[in-house]
mmCIF file of C-alpha atoms in Angstrom:
data_model
loop_
_atom_site.group_PDB
_atom_site.id
_atom_site.type_symbol
_atom_site.label_atom_id
_atom_site.label_comp_id
_atom_site.label_asym_id
_atom_site.label_seq_id
_atom_site.Cartn_x
_atom_site.Cartn_y
_atom_site.Cartn_z
ATOM 1 C CA UNK D 1 82.176 118.531 103.464
ATOM 2 C CA UNK D 2 81.227 121.957 102.116
ATOM 3 C CA UNK D 3 82.128 122.456 98.334
ATOM 4 C CA UNK D 4 85.184 125.010 98.154
ATOM 5 C CA UNK D 5 83.120 127.189 95.651
ATOM 6 C CA UNK D 6 80.408 127.390 98.420
ATOM 7 C CA UNK D 7 83.056 128.962 100.589
ATOM 8 C CA UNK D 8 84.263 131.570 98.228
ATOM 9 C CA UNK D 9 81.377 133.886 98.280
ATOM 10 C CA UNK D 10 77.971 134.011 99.933
ATOM 11 C CA UNK D 11 75.815 134.219 96.935
ATOM 12 C CA UNK D 12 76.424 131.396 94.447
ATOM 13 C CA UNK D 13 72.980 131.195 93.116
ATOM 14 C CA UNK D 14 72.266 133.081 89.787
ATOM 15 C CA UNK D 15 70.569 136.562 90.297
ATOM 16 C CA UNK D 16 67.556 135.128 88.345
ATOM 17 C CA UNK D 17 66.585 133.380 91.386
ATOM 18 C CA UNK D 18 66.369 136.831 93.170
ATOM 19 C CA UNK D 19 64.850 138.451 90.337
ATOM 20 C CA UNK D 20 62.217 135.928 90.150
ATOM 21 C CA UNK D 21 61.650 136.424 93.994
ATOM 22 C CA UNK D 22 61.611 140.178 93.472
ATOM 23 C CA UNK D 23 59.177 140.232 90.266
ATOM 24 C CA UNK D 24 56.618 137.769 91.830
ATOM 25 C CA UNK D 25 56.680 139.611 95.264
ATOM 26 C CA UNK D 26 55.850 142.991 93.417
ATOM 27 C CA UNK D 27 53.440 141.372 90.869
ATOM 28 C CA UNK D 28 51.514 139.017 93.418
ATOM 29 C CA UNK D 29 51.878 141.379 96.353
ATOM 30 C CA UNK D 30 49.774 143.791 94.435
ATOM 31 C CA UNK D 31 47.041 140.999 93.998
ATOM 32 C CA UNK D 32 47.492 139.583 97.343
ATOM 33 C CA UNK D 33 47.210 142.842 99.173
ATOM 34 C CA UNK D 34 44.416 141.503 101.303
ATOM 35 C CA UNK D 35 45.820 138.282 102.105
ATOM 36 C CA UNK D 36 49.170 136.720 103.083
ATOM 37 C CA UNK D 37 51.559 135.536 100.253
ATOM 38 C CA UNK D 38 54.201 132.852 99.947
ATOM 39 C CA UNK D 39 56.071 131.228 97.075
ATOM 40 C CA UNK D 40 59.543 129.653 96.274
ATOM 41 C CA UNK D 41 61.594 131.066 93.804
ATOM 42 C CA UNK D 42 64.053 128.211 93.955
ATOM 43 C CA UNK D 43 61.239 125.787 92.976
ATOM 44 C CA UNK D 44 60.371 127.871 90.013
ATOM 45 C CA UNK D 45 64.002 128.167 89.124
ATOM 46 C CA UNK D 46 64.430 124.390 89.013
ATOM 47 C CA UNK D 47 61.190 123.924 86.826
ATOM 48 C CA UNK D 48 62.900 126.405 84.377
ATOM 49 C CA UNK D 49 66.130 124.488 84.630
ATOM 50 C CA UNK D 50 64.467 121.327 83.729
ATOM 51 C CA UNK D 51 62.703 122.825 80.877
ATOM 52 C CA UNK D 52 66.082 124.132 79.615
ATOM 53 C CA UNK D 53 67.173 120.576 79.276
ATOM 54 C CA UNK D 54 64.513 119.807 76.749
ATOM 55 C CA UNK D 55 64.921 123.006 74.732
ATOM 56 C CA UNK D 56 66.934 123.883 71.831
ATOM 57 C CA UNK D 57 67.924 126.851 69.599
ATOM 58 C CA UNK D 58 66.370 130.244 70.636
ATOM 59 C CA UNK D 59 64.285 128.665 73.432
ATOM 60 C CA UNK D 60 67.380 127.096 75.040
ATOM 61 C CA UNK D 61 69.445 130.224 74.729
ATOM 62 C CA UNK D 62 66.837 132.250 76.344
ATOM 63 C CA UNK D 63 66.488 129.971 79.240
ATOM 64 C CA UNK D 64 70.326 129.755 79.727
ATOM 65 C CA UNK D 65 70.582 133.587 79.577
ATOM 66 C CA UNK D 66 67.795 134.048 82.047
ATOM 67 C CA UNK D 67 69.356 131.297 84.282
ATOM 68 C CA UNK D 68 72.762 132.913 83.874
ATOM 69 C CA UNK D 69 74.627 129.883 82.621
ATOM 70 C CA UNK D 70 76.980 129.510 79.602
ATOM 71 C CA UNK D 71 75.780 125.952 78.746
ATOM 72 C CA UNK D 72 73.880 122.984 79.814
ATOM 73 C CA UNK D 73 76.651 121.609 81.452
ATOM 74 C CA UNK D 74 77.223 124.590 83.633
ATOM 75 C CA UNK D 75 73.452 124.804 84.659
ATOM 76 C CA UNK D 76 73.234 121.083 85.532
ATOM 77 C CA UNK D 77 76.335 121.045 87.296
ATOM 78 C CA UNK D 78 75.211 123.901 89.529
ATOM 79 C CA UNK D 79 71.754 122.534 90.304
ATOM 80 C CA UNK D 80 73.221 119.009 90.930
ATOM 81 C CA UNK D 81 75.539 120.673 93.406
ATOM 82 C CA UNK D 82 72.755 122.547 95.144
ATOM 83 C CA UNK D 83 70.426 119.516 95.231
ATOM 84 C CA UNK D 84 73.154 117.013 96.374
ATOM 85 C CA UNK D 85 74.133 119.338 99.142
ATOM 86 C CA UNK D 86 71.003 120.029 100.731
ATOM 87 C CA UNK D 87 71.357 116.738 102.758
ATOM 88 C CA UNK D 88 71.668 118.499 106.317
ATOM 89 C CA UNK D 89 72.910 116.614 109.285
ATOM 90 C CA UNK D 90 71.430 118.918 111.854
ATOM 91 C CA UNK D 91 67.745 118.177 111.921
ATOM 92 C CA UNK D 92 67.035 120.463 108.961
ATOM 93 C CA UNK D 93 64.948 118.776 106.228
ATOM 94 C CA UNK D 94 64.883 119.925 102.768
ATOM 95 C CA UNK D 95 63.295 117.609 100.043
ATOM 96 C CA UNK D 96 63.353 118.552 96.442
ATOM 97 C CA UNK D 97 62.212 116.302 93.536
ATOM 98 C CA UNK D 98 60.808 116.884 90.114
ATOM 99 C CA UNK D 99 58.405 115.230 87.778
ATOM 100 C CA UNK D 100 57.908 114.783 84.054
ATOM 101 C CA UNK D 101 54.825 113.543 82.377
ATOM 102 C CA UNK D 102 54.804 113.176 78.567
ATOM 103 C CA UNK D 103 52.111 111.930 76.101
ATOM 104 C CA UNK D 104 52.694 108.455 75.107
ATOM 105 C CA UNK D 105 52.740 109.476 71.463
ATOM 106 C CA UNK D 106 56.044 111.236 72.118
ATOM 107 C CA UNK D 107 58.565 109.271 73.993
ATOM 108 C CA UNK D 108 61.006 111.054 76.158
ATOM 109 C CA UNK D 109 64.565 111.348 74.601
ATOM 110 C CA UNK D 110 67.061 109.250 76.714
ATOM 111 C CA UNK D 111 69.221 112.064 77.476
ATOM 112 C CA UNK D 112 66.358 114.294 78.760
ATOM 113 C CA UNK D 113 65.132 111.284 80.872
ATOM 114 C CA UNK D 114 68.399 110.552 82.352
ATOM 115 C CA UNK D 115 69.052 114.131 83.435
ATOM 116 C CA UNK D 116 65.508 114.516 84.855
ATOM 117 C CA UNK D 117 66.133 111.563 86.953
ATOM 118 C CA UNK D 118 69.738 111.540 87.874
ATOM 119 C CA UNK D 119 70.118 115.543 88.248
ATOM 120 C CA UNK D 120 66.892 116.816 89.345
ATOM 121 C CA UNK D 121 65.843 113.712 91.324
ATOM 122 C CA UNK D 122 62.788 113.364 89.320
ATOM 123 C CA UNK D 123 60.506 110.715 87.836
ATOM 124 C CA UNK D 124 59.747 110.670 84.086
ATOM 125 C CA UNK D 125 56.631 108.920 82.872
ATOM 126 C CA UNK D 126 54.616 108.444 79.790
ATOM 127 C CA UNK D 127 50.837 108.872 80.042
ATOM 128 C CA UNK D 128 47.841 109.316 77.815
ATOM 129 C CA UNK D 129 46.681 112.905 77.603
ATOM 130 C CA UNK D 130 44.249 111.988 74.619
ATOM 131 C CA UNK D 131 41.805 110.147 77.082
ATOM 132 C CA UNK D 132 39.699 112.170 79.368
ATOM 133 C CA UNK D 133 39.382 109.573 82.031
ATOM 134 C CA UNK D 134 43.308 109.106 81.709
ATOM 135 C CA UNK D 135 43.664 112.913 82.117
ATOM 136 C CA UNK D 136 41.520 113.046 85.352
ATOM 137 C CA UNK D 137 43.440 110.127 86.696
ATOM 138 C CA UNK D 138 46.765 111.850 85.959
ATOM 139 C CA UNK D 139 45.664 114.997 87.685
ATOM 140 C CA UNK D 140 44.702 112.977 90.805
ATOM 141 C CA UNK D 141 48.055 111.126 90.516
ATOM 142 C CA UNK D 142 50.248 114.301 90.229
ATOM 143 C CA UNK D 143 48.392 115.828 93.189
ATOM 144 C CA UNK D 144 48.920 112.670 95.146
ATOM 145 C CA UNK D 145 52.637 112.867 94.238
ATOM 146 C CA UNK D 146 52.863 116.353 95.414
ATOM 147 C CA UNK D 147 51.093 115.748 98.699
ATOM 148 C CA UNK D 148 53.366 112.712 99.317
ATOM 149 C CA UNK D 149 56.576 114.798 98.313
ATOM 150 C CA UNK D 150 55.625 117.770 100.588
ATOM 151 C CA UNK D 151 54.943 115.554 103.746
ATOM 152 C CA UNK D 152 51.134 116.214 103.149
ATOM 153 C CA UNK D 153 51.375 120.114 103.460
ATOM 154 C CA UNK D 154 50.241 120.616 99.824
ATOM 155 C CA UNK D 155 47.310 118.553 98.805
ATOM 156 C CA UNK D 156 47.177 119.512 95.120
ATOM 157 C CA UNK D 157 49.050 121.556 92.246
ATOM 158 C CA UNK D 158 47.031 120.851 89.273
ATOM 159 C CA UNK D 159 43.478 122.310 89.147
ATOM 160 C CA UNK D 160 40.596 120.404 87.827
ATOM 161 C CA UNK D 161 40.503 120.302 84.034
ATOM 162 C CA UNK D 162 43.830 121.927 83.724
ATOM 163 C CA UNK D 163 44.961 119.367 81.357
ATOM 164 C CA UNK D 164 43.319 118.871 77.808
ATOM 165 C CA UNK D 165 43.841 116.704 74.794
ATOM 166 C CA UNK D 166 46.268 119.218 73.376
ATOM 167 C CA UNK D 167 48.636 118.874 76.566
ATOM 168 C CA UNK D 168 51.798 116.896 75.689
ATOM 169 C CA UNK D 169 54.266 117.561 78.417
ATOM 170 C CA UNK D 170 53.814 118.341 82.321
ATOM 171 C CA UNK D 171 56.919 119.624 84.249
ATOM 172 C CA UNK D 172 56.422 119.818 87.991
ATOM 173 C CA UNK D 173 58.859 120.532 91.013
ATOM 174 C CA UNK D 174 57.914 119.863 94.681
ATOM 175 C CA UNK D 175 60.017 121.425 97.568
ATOM 176 C CA UNK D 176 59.613 120.593 101.234
ATOM 177 C CA UNK D 177 61.441 122.253 104.124
ATOM 178 C CA UNK D 178 61.466 121.879 107.824
ATOM 179 C CA UNK D 179 63.753 123.511 110.217
ATOM 180 C CA UNK D 180 63.981 123.711 113.973
ATOM 181 C CA UNK D 181 64.992 126.852 115.542
ATOM 182 C CA UNK D 182 68.513 127.205 116.652
ATOM 183 C CA UNK D 183 67.143 129.048 119.726
ATOM 184 C CA UNK D 184 63.612 128.048 120.030
ATOM 185 C CA UNK D 185 60.697 129.717 121.700
ATOM 186 C CA UNK D 186 59.120 128.942 125.066
ATOM 187 C CA UNK D 187 55.590 128.014 124.533
ATOM 188 C CA UNK D 188 54.608 129.258 127.938
ATOM 189 C CA UNK D 189 55.730 132.940 126.742
ATOM 190 C CA UNK D 190 53.288 132.797 123.804
ATOM 191 C CA UNK D 191 50.283 135.167 124.531
ATOM 192 C CA UNK D 192 47.703 136.836 122.428
ATOM 193 C CA UNK D 193 48.404 140.612 121.492
ATOM 194 C CA UNK D 194 47.120 143.113 119.167
ATOM 195 C CA UNK D 195 48.379 142.965 115.519
ATOM 196 C CA UNK D 196 47.614 146.008 113.235
ATOM 197 C CA UNK D 197 46.187 145.598 109.889
ATOM 198 C CA UNK D 198 46.627 147.781 106.769
ATOM 199 C CA UNK D 199 43.168 149.293 107.308
ATOM 200 C CA UNK D 200 43.898 150.449 110.618
ATOM 201 C CA UNK D 201 41.944 147.867 112.514
ATOM 202 C CA UNK D 202 43.407 145.379 114.828
ATOM 203 C CA UNK D 203 43.076 141.519 115.554
ATOM 204 C CA UNK D 204 44.329 139.531 118.622
ATOM 205 C CA UNK D 205 46.889 136.852 117.500
ATOM 206 C CA UNK D 206 49.384 134.594 119.217
ATOM 207 C CA UNK D 207 52.824 136.029 119.685
ATOM 208 C CA UNK D 208 56.017 134.148 120.454
ATOM 209 C CA UNK D 209 58.216 135.767 122.810
ATOM 210 C CA UNK D 210 61.621 135.302 124.555
ATOM 211 C CA UNK D 211 62.848 136.582 127.810
ATOM 212 C CA UNK D 212 64.026 140.159 128.070
ATOM 213 C CA UNK D 213 67.780 140.202 127.942
ATOM 214 C CA UNK D 214 68.146 137.283 125.547
ATOM 215 C CA UNK D 215 70.362 137.892 122.661
ATOM 216 C CA UNK D 216 69.338 138.038 118.779
ATOM 217 C CA UNK D 217 70.524 139.383 115.429
ATOM 218 C CA UNK D 218 68.817 142.648 114.437
ATOM 219 C CA UNK D 219 69.571 145.480 112.005
ATOM 220 C CA UNK D 220 67.944 148.836 112.871
ATOM 221 C CA UNK D 221 67.843 150.921 109.679
ATOM 222 C CA UNK D 222 66.173 154.493 108.881
ATOM 223 C CA UNK D 223 62.778 152.876 107.559
ATOM 224 C CA UNK D 224 62.778 149.297 108.639
ATOM 225 C CA UNK D 225 64.353 146.625 110.949
ATOM 226 C CA UNK D 226 65.577 143.147 109.836
ATOM 227 C CA UNK D 227 65.556 140.160 112.360
ATOM 228 C CA UNK D 228 67.608 137.030 111.492
ATOM 229 C CA UNK D 229 66.536 133.842 113.035
ATOM 230 C CA UNK D 230 68.922 130.817 112.592
ATOM 231 C CA UNK D 231 67.674 127.368 112.138
ATOM 232 C CA UNK D 232 69.628 124.391 113.669
ATOM 233 C CA UNK D 233 73.087 124.376 112.285
ATOM 234 C CA UNK D 234 73.058 127.888 111.429
ATOM 235 C CA UNK D 235 73.037 127.356 107.653
ATOM 236 C CA UNK D 236 69.559 128.491 106.784
ATOM 237 C CA UNK D 237 67.768 131.328 108.491
ATOM 238 C CA UNK D 238 64.545 133.119 108.510
ATOM 239 C CA UNK D 239 64.769 136.969 108.013
ATOM 240 C CA UNK D 240 61.688 139.071 109.012
ATOM 241 C CA UNK D 241 61.896 142.575 107.442
ATOM 242 C CA UNK D 242 59.694 144.861 109.503
ATOM 243 C CA UNK D 243 58.872 148.352 108.118
ATOM 244 C CA UNK D 244 58.897 151.020 110.926
ATOM 245 C CA UNK D 245 55.481 152.427 109.992
ATOM 246 C CA UNK D 246 52.524 150.208 110.604
ATOM 247 C CA UNK D 247 51.247 150.834 107.016
ATOM 248 C CA UNK D 248 54.711 150.757 105.453
ATOM 249 C CA UNK D 249 54.575 147.265 103.880
ATOM 250 C CA UNK D 250 53.983 148.294 100.281
ATOM 251 C CA UNK D 251 56.710 150.959 100.118
ATOM 252 C CA UNK D 252 59.094 148.364 101.806
ATOM 253 C CA UNK D 253 58.125 145.770 99.212
ATOM 254 C CA UNK D 254 59.105 148.249 96.452
ATOM 255 C CA UNK D 255 62.468 148.710 98.003
ATOM 256 C CA UNK D 256 63.042 144.891 98.523
ATOM 257 C CA UNK D 257 61.414 143.998 95.100
ATOM 258 C CA UNK D 258 63.511 146.564 93.267
ATOM 259 C CA UNK D 259 66.989 145.513 94.443
ATOM 260 C CA UNK D 260 67.911 141.933 94.042
ATOM 261 C CA UNK D 261 70.911 142.662 96.438
ATOM 262 C CA UNK D 262 68.822 144.059 99.095
ATOM 263 C CA UNK D 263 69.563 141.273 101.790
ATOM 264 C CA UNK D 264 73.332 141.527 100.939
ATOM 265 C CA UNK D 265 73.389 145.175 101.147
ATOM 266 C CA UNK D 266 71.893 145.370 104.685
ATOM 267 C CA UNK D 267 73.307 142.076 106.075
ATOM 268 C CA UNK D 268 76.307 143.827 107.262
ATOM 269 C CA UNK D 269 74.064 145.905 109.516
ATOM 270 C CA UNK D 270 72.845 142.948 111.549
ATOM 271 C CA UNK D 271 74.161 143.128 115.237
ATOM 272 C CA UNK D 272 73.863 140.935 118.145
ATOM 273 C CA UNK D 273 71.603 142.850 120.528
ATOM 274 C CA UNK D 274 69.913 142.341 124.033
ATOM 275 C CA UNK D 275 66.158 142.391 123.414
ATOM 276 C CA UNK D 276 63.804 144.113 125.697
ATOM 277 C CA UNK D 277 60.494 143.367 124.223
ATOM 278 C CA UNK D 278 60.495 140.568 121.626
ATOM 279 C CA UNK D 279 57.259 139.365 119.650
ATOM 280 C CA UNK D 280 56.828 137.567 116.499
ATOM 281 C CA UNK D 281 53.337 136.183 115.581
ATOM 282 C CA UNK D 282 52.809 132.532 114.758
ATOM 283 C CA UNK D 283 51.594 132.250 111.223
ATOM 284 C CA UNK D 284 50.572 129.702 108.551
ATOM 285 C CA UNK D 285 50.286 130.539 104.906
ATOM 286 C CA UNK D 286 49.052 128.890 101.772
ATOM 287 C CA UNK D 287 49.001 130.608 98.531
ATOM 288 C CA UNK D 288 48.848 129.196 94.825
ATOM 289 C CA UNK D 289 49.250 131.155 91.601
ATOM 290 C CA UNK D 290 49.900 130.874 87.813
ATOM 291 C CA UNK D 291 53.367 132.374 87.248
ATOM 292 C CA UNK D 292 53.458 132.402 83.461
ATOM 293 C CA UNK D 293 52.601 136.238 83.012
ATOM 294 C CA UNK D 294 55.195 137.129 85.672
ATOM 295 C CA UNK D 295 58.007 135.060 83.753
ATOM 296 C CA UNK D 296 57.047 136.753 80.542
ATOM 297 C CA UNK D 297 57.383 140.097 82.042
ATOM 298 C CA UNK D 298 60.944 138.916 82.988
ATOM 299 C CA UNK D 299 62.010 138.162 79.365
ATOM 300 C CA UNK D 300 60.739 134.387 79.066
ATOM 301 C CA UNK D 301 58.671 134.756 76.037
ATOM 302 C CA UNK D 302 59.935 131.919 73.800
ATOM 303 C CA UNK D 303 58.893 129.223 76.275
ATOM 304 C CA UNK D 304 55.266 130.097 76.009
ATOM 305 C CA UNK D 305 54.935 131.053 72.469
ATOM 306 C CA UNK D 306 54.075 129.058 69.270
ATOM 307 C CA UNK D 307 57.747 129.221 68.454
ATOM 308 C CA UNK D 308 58.913 127.515 71.464
ATOM 309 C CA UNK D 309 61.360 124.579 70.752
ATOM 310 C CA UNK D 310 61.329 121.986 73.488
ATOM 311 C CA UNK D 311 62.132 119.164 70.826
ATOM 312 C CA UNK D 312 65.070 118.055 72.805
ATOM 313 C CA UNK D 313 62.716 116.622 75.556
ATOM 314 C CA UNK D 314 60.789 114.171 73.332
ATOM 315 C CA UNK D 315 60.929 111.954 70.083
ATOM 316 C CA UNK D 316 58.249 111.806 67.377
ATOM 317 C CA UNK D 317 57.286 115.387 66.654
ATOM 318 C CA UNK D 318 56.165 116.026 63.192
ATOM 319 C CA UNK D 319 57.925 118.554 60.796
ATOM 320 C CA UNK D 320 56.604 121.976 61.992
ATOM 321 C CA UNK D 321 55.022 120.475 65.205
ATOM 322 C CA UNK D 322 56.201 122.388 68.289
ATOM 323 C CA UNK D 323 55.872 121.999 72.211
ATOM 324 C CA UNK D 324 55.103 125.034 74.247
ATOM 325 C CA UNK D 325 54.565 125.570 78.021
ATOM 326 C CA UNK D 326 50.887 126.539 78.554
ATOM 327 C CA UNK D 327 51.111 127.330 82.196
ATOM 328 C CA UNK D 328 53.266 127.346 85.357
ATOM 329 C CA UNK D 329 51.425 126.293 88.221
ATOM 330 C CA UNK D 330 52.828 127.280 91.748
ATOM 331 C CA UNK D 331 51.763 126.573 95.049
ATOM 332 C CA UNK D 332 53.527 127.141 98.468
ATOM 333 C CA UNK D 333 52.689 126.600 102.305
ATOM 334 C CA UNK D 334 54.629 127.703 105.339
ATOM 335 C CA UNK D 335 53.880 127.419 108.982
ATOM 336 C CA UNK D 336 56.114 129.173 111.675
ATOM 337 C CA UNK D 337 55.540 128.196 115.299
ATOM 338 C CA UNK D 338 57.563 128.110 118.613
ATOM 339 C CA UNK D 339 59.581 124.912 117.824
ATOM 340 C CA UNK D 340 60.166 125.089 113.895
ATOM 341 C CA UNK D 341 59.262 126.206 110.510
ATOM 342 C CA UNK D 342 57.522 123.888 108.143
ATOM 343 C CA UNK D 343 57.221 124.766 104.500
ATOM 344 C CA UNK D 344 56.625 123.333 100.966
ATOM 345 C CA UNK D 345 57.104 124.408 97.564
ATOM 346 C CA UNK D 346 75.142 129.984 108.008
ATOM 347 C CA UNK D 347 77.827 129.519 109.442
ATOM 348 C CA UNK D 348 78.889 133.139 109.623
ATOM 349 C CA UNK D 349 81.585 134.206 112.074
ATOM 350 C CA UNK D 350 80.325 137.603 112.569
ATOM 351 C CA UNK D 351 76.960 136.369 113.582
ATOM 352 C CA UNK D 352 77.868 133.747 116.146
ATOM 353 C CA UNK D 353 76.357 134.392 119.663
ATOM 354 C CA UNK D 354 79.683 134.177 121.687
ATOM 355 C CA UNK D 355 80.346 133.393 125.542
ATOM 356 C CA UNK D 356 83.536 134.807 127.018
ATOM 357 C CA UNK D 357 84.887 135.541 130.704
ATOM 358 C CA UNK D 358 83.868 139.064 130.122
ATOM 359 C CA UNK D 359 80.877 139.276 128.020
ATOM 360 C CA UNK D 360 80.652 142.384 125.727
ATOM 361 C CA UNK D 361 78.411 145.294 126.471
ATOM 362 C CA UNK D 362 75.809 144.917 123.794
ATOM 363 C CA UNK D 363 73.297 147.374 122.403
ATOM 364 C CA UNK D 364 69.635 146.952 123.521
ATOM 365 C CA UNK D 365 66.854 147.003 121.151
ATOM 366 C CA UNK D 366 63.105 145.900 120.769
ATOM 367 C CA UNK D 367 61.728 143.805 117.995
ATOM 368 C CA UNK D 368 57.884 143.716 117.926
ATOM 369 C CA UNK D 369 56.341 142.426 114.615
ATOM 370 C CA UNK D 370 52.923 143.610 115.355
ATOM 371 C CA UNK D 371 52.065 145.037 111.756
ATOM 372 C CA UNK D 372 52.419 143.571 108.343
ATOM 373 C CA UNK D 373 56.032 142.361 107.314
ATOM 374 C CA UNK D 374 58.158 140.467 104.780
ATOM 375 C CA UNK D 375 59.867 137.246 105.442
ATOM 376 C CA UNK D 376 62.244 134.928 103.567
ATOM 377 C CA UNK D 377 64.048 131.700 104.266
ATOM 378 C CA UNK D 378 67.527 131.702 102.850
ATOM 379 C CA UNK D 379 70.544 129.365 102.587
ATOM 380 C CA UNK D 380 73.637 131.177 103.496
ATOM 381 C CA UNK D 381 76.181 129.071 101.657
ATOM 382 C CA UNK D 382 74.534 129.548 98.342
ATOM 383 C CA UNK D 383 72.223 132.594 98.726
ATOM 384 C CA UNK D 384 69.268 130.634 97.592
ATOM 385 C CA UNK D 385 65.933 131.836 98.525
ATOM 386 C CA UNK D 386 63.775 128.932 99.476
ATOM 387 C CA UNK D 387 60.621 130.644 100.411
ATOM 388 C CA UNK D 388 59.596 134.435 100.561
ATOM 389 C CA UNK D 389 56.414 136.262 101.254
ATOM 390 C CA UNK D 390 54.618 138.734 103.167
ATOM 391 C CA UNK D 391 52.177 138.505 106.313
ATOM 392 C CA UNK D 392 49.367 141.027 106.412
ATOM 393 C CA UNK D 393 47.198 138.983 108.990
ATOM 394 C CA UNK D 394 48.493 136.232 110.839
ATOM 395 C CA UNK D 395 44.986 134.784 111.408
ATOM 396 C CA UNK D 396 44.502 134.236 107.724
ATOM 397 C CA UNK D 397 45.411 130.656 106.316
#
């Protein structure tokens, strides 16, 4: 049963999720100019929501404002709805769990522990950050937890020596997605073609294809095209946003990154077309980064400062002793092939491919993603962006 609030409008997720997506795309897109890039704005949003449950006073208000919630009940109800209703019955798999590890000298407050476990499907455990051997064991343990939670796609999230004797609290979120295409690709049609790189050179890469005359959803705009590929069930889709110019990725990135409503604005331009030439490269991307600076640029300053107030997460803080977030480690992996998309970190009436006695005359178009492009994986009901990134060279891992 689809919750009624998911039927009233396409986007029920806060715009902060989209602002995280846009800001990280712009910031890391600049750093990742020579490599492929992927991240999960939804995963980062959930970690911030979990932190909000342990915050108080100005830090709590800052997080609630950023996450666009009036209070904790609204924030937690919204996240619980999202997490609980990501149990797909159509072969699509989305696993989303969280983890909390706190120094044994500061027991978790019962309310925070209960919310972490019941709402955010997390585990909450006490550990010894003071012992170097125990810290190393915890890094290995958390990385093993991440590997298991992402079906082996992500092997680690915490770098060596990332925990110190000053660490008191670690929050983590792991997101795993696997979706089969609603209309798959025939492997026998996959062939190598040239992919144009930003420096003007080319590489030979495997391109997935479909037979000429097949129907797909494509929007053709002045400077770019958008392709929408449904996963099984139609609720989740991958969007490929392809600039018309071979070197147009960065100007397109500016356009996408500066407008949180970009996809909503151009979604209405999607049309069912008969394709002549259709090619999309296979790709696999792994990318990790530290998100603290970008989140500070978005206005989350208290969380990382010496004035941070996370005292609602633990007991035993001395007068004047405060908890703060030292780092936000994030890593995502996505793999796209003929049968499915696997990644870690739509029932639309106007988009349905219909069959009738008298088929309508459809426009004809091409979609050849033979140069750098942007992609996103998005849930239609809620507007949540699970994964977003860009491809500059499909051969790069």
